[in-house]
Coordinates of N, CA and C in Angstrom, one line a residue:
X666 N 79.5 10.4 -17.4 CA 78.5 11.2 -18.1 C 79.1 11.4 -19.5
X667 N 78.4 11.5 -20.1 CA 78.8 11.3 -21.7 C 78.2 12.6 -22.5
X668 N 79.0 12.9 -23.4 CA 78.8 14.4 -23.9 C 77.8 14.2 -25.0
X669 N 76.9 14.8 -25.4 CA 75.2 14.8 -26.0 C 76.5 16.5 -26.7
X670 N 77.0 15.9 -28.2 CA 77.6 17.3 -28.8 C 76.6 18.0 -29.2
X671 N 75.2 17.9 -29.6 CA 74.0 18.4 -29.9 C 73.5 19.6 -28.5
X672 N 73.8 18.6 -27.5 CA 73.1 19.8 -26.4 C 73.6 20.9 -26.0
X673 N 75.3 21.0 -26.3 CA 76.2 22.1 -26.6 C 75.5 23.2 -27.6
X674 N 75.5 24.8 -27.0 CA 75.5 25.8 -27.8 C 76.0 25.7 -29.2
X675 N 75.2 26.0 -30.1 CA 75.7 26.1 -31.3 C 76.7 27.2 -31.5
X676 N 77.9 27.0 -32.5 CA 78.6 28.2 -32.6 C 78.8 28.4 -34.0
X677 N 79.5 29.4 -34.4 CA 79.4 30.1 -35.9 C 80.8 29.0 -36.5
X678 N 80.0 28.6 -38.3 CA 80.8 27.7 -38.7 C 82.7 28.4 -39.3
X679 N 82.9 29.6 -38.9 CA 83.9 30.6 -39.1 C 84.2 31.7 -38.4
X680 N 84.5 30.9 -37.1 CA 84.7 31.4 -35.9 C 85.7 32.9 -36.2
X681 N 86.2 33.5 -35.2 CA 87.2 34.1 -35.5 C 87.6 34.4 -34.0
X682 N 89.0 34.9 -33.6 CA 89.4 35.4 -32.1 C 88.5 36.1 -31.5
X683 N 87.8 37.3 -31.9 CA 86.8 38.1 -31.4 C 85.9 37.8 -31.1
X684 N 84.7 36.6 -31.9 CA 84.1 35.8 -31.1 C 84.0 34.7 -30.4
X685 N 85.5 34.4 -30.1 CA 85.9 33.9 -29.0 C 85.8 34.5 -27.7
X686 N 86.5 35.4 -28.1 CA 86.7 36.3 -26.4 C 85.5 37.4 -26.4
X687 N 84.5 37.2 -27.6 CA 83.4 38.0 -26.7 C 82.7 37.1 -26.1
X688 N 82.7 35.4 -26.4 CA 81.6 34.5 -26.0 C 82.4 34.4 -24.3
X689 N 83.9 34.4 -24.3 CA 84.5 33.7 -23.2 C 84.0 34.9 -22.4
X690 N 83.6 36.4 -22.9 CA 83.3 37.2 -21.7 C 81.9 37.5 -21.5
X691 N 81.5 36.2 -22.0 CA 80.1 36.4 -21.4 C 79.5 35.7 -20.2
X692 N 80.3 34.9 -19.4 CA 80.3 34.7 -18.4 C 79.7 33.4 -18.3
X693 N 79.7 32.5 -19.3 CA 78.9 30.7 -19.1 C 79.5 30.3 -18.2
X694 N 78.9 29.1 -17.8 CA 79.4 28.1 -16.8 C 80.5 27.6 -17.7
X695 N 81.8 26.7 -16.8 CA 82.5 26.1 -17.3 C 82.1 24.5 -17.4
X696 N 81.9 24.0 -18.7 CA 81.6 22.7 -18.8 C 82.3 21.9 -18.3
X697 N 83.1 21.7 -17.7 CA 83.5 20.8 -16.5 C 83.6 20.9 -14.7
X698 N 83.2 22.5 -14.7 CA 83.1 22.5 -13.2 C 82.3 23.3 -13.2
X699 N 82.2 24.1 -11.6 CA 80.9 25.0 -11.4 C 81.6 26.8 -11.9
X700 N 82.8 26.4 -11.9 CA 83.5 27.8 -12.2 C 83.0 28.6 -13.6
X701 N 83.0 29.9 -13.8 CA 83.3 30.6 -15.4 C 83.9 30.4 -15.8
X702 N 83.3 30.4 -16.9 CA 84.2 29.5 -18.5 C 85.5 31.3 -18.6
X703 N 86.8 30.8 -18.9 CA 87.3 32.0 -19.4 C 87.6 32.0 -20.6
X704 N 87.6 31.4 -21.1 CA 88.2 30.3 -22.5 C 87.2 29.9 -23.1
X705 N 86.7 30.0 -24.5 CA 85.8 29.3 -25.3 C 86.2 29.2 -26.9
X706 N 85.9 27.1 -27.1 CA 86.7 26.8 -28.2 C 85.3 26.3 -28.9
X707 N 85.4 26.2 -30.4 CA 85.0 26.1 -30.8 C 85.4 24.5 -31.4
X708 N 84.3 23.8 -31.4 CA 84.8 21.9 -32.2 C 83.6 21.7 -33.0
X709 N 84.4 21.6 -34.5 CA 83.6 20.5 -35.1 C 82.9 19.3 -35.0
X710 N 81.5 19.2 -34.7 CA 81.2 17.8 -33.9 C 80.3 17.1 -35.7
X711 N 79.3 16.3 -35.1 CA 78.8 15.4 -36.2 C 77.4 16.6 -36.0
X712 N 77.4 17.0 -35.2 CA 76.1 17.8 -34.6 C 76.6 19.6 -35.5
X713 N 77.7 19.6 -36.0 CA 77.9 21.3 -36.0 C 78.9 21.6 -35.2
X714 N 79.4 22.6 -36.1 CA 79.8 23.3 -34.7 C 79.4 24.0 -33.4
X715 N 80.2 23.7 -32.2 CA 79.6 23.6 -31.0 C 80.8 24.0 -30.1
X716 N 80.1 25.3 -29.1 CA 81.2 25.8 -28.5 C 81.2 25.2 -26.7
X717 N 82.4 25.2 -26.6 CA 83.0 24.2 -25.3 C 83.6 25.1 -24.3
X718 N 82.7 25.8 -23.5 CA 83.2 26.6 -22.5 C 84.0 26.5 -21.1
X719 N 85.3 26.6 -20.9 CA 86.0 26.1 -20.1 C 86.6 26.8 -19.1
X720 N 86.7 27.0 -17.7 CA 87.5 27.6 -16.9 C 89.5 27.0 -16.9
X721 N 89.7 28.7 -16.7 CA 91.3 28.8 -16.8 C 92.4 27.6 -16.4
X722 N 91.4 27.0 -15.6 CA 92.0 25.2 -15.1 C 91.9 24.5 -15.6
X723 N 90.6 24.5 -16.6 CA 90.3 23.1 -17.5 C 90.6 23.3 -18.4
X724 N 90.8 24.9 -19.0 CA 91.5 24.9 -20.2 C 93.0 24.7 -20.5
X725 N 93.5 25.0 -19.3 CA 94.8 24.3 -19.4 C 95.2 23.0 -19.1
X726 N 94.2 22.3 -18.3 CA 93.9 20.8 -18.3 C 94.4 20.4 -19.9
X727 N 93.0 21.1 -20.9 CA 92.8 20.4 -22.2 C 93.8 20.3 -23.2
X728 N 94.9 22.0 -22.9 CA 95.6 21.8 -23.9 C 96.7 21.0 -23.2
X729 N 97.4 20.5 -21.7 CA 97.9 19.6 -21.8 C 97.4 17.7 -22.2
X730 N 96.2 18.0 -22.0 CA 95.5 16.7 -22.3 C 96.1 16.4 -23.9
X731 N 95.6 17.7 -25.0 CA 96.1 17.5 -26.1 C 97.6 16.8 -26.3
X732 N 98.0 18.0 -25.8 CA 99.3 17.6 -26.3 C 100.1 15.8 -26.0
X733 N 99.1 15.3 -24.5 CA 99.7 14.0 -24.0 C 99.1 13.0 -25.5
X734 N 98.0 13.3 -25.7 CA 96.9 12.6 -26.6 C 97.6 12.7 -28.0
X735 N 98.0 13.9 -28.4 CA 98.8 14.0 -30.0 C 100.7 13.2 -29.7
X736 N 101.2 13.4 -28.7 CA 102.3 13.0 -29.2 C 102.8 12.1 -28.3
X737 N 101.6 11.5 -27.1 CA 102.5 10.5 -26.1 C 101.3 9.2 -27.1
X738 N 100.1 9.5 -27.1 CA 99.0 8.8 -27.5 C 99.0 8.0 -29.0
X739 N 98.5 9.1 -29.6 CA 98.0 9.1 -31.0 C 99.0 8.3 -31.5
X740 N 100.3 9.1 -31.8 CA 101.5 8.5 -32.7 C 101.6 6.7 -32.5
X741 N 101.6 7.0 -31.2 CA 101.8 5.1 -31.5 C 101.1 4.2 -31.7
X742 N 99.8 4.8 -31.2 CA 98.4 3.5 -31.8 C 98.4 4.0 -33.5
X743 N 99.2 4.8 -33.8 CA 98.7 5.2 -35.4 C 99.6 3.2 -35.8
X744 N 101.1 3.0 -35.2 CA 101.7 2.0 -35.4 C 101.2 0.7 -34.7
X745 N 100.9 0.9 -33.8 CA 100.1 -0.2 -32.9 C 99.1 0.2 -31.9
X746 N 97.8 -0.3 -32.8 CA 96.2 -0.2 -32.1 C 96.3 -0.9 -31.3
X747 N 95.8 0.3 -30.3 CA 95.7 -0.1 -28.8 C 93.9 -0.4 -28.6
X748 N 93.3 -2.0 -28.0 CA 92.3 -2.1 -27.9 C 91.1 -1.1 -26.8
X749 N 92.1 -0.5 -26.2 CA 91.5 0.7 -25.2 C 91.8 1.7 -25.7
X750 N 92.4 2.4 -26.3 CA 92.0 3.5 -27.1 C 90.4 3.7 -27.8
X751 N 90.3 5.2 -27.3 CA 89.1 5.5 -28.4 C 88.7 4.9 -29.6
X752 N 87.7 5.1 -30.1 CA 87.0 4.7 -31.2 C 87.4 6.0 -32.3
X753 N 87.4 6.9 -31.5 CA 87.9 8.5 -32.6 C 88.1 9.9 -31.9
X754 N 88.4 10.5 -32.2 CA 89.4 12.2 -31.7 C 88.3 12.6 -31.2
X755 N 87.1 12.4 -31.5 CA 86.1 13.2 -30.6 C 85.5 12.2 -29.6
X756 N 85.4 10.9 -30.0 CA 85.3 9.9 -28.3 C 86.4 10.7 -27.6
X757 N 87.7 10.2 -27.8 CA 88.6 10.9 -26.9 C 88.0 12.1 -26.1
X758 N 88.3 13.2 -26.9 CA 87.4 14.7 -26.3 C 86.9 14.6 -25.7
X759 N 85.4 14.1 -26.0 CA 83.7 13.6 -25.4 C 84.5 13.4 -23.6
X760 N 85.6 11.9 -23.4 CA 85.5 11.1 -22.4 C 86.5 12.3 -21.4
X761 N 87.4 13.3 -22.1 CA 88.1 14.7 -21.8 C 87.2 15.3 -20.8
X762 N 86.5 15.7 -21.7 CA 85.6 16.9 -21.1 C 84.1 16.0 -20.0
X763 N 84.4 14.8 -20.1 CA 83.3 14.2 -18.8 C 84.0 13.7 -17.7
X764 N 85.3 13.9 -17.4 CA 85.8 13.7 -16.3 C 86.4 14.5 -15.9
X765 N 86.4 14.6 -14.6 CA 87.6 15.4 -13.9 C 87.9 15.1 -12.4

């Protein structure tokens, strides 16, 4: 399933902590499972900004996903493109947040 960044809630272009953690305490679904979001980030898409509501498991999923993605990933296709690598940081994301 493929992420539609448009059909994601719009969020403010100057987020700040506090409307983070009022939006995470408002109780959304977590966009990858049926659990509550506790966690809500905010991503620059082509669509806006657009907020990505995650439970305490997927959010920690994401920031280790990051970190595999920035310094096991990225760095080395920056030297040698890999033809299965994404197309860009937000394919990546997009194919993040449609699996689990």
């Amino acid at each position: 399933m493929a992420i539609n960044w448009s059909d994601l809630p719009p969020a403010p272009a100057n987020d700040t902590a506090d409307q983070r953690a009022t939006r995470a305490a408002e109780g959304h679904p977590c966009l990858r499972c049926p659990k509550t979001a506790t966690t809500a980030y905010v991503v620059q898409t082509e669509a806006g900004p657009r907020w990505i509501d995650l439970c305490k498991t997927d959010s920690d999923a994401l920031v280790a996903w990051l970190h595999r993605e920035i310094v096991v990933v990225e760095l080395p296709t920056l030297a040698n493109p890999s033809p299965e690598a994404p197309s860009s940081p937000m394919d990546a994301l997009a194919e993040f947040l449609s699996t689990r």
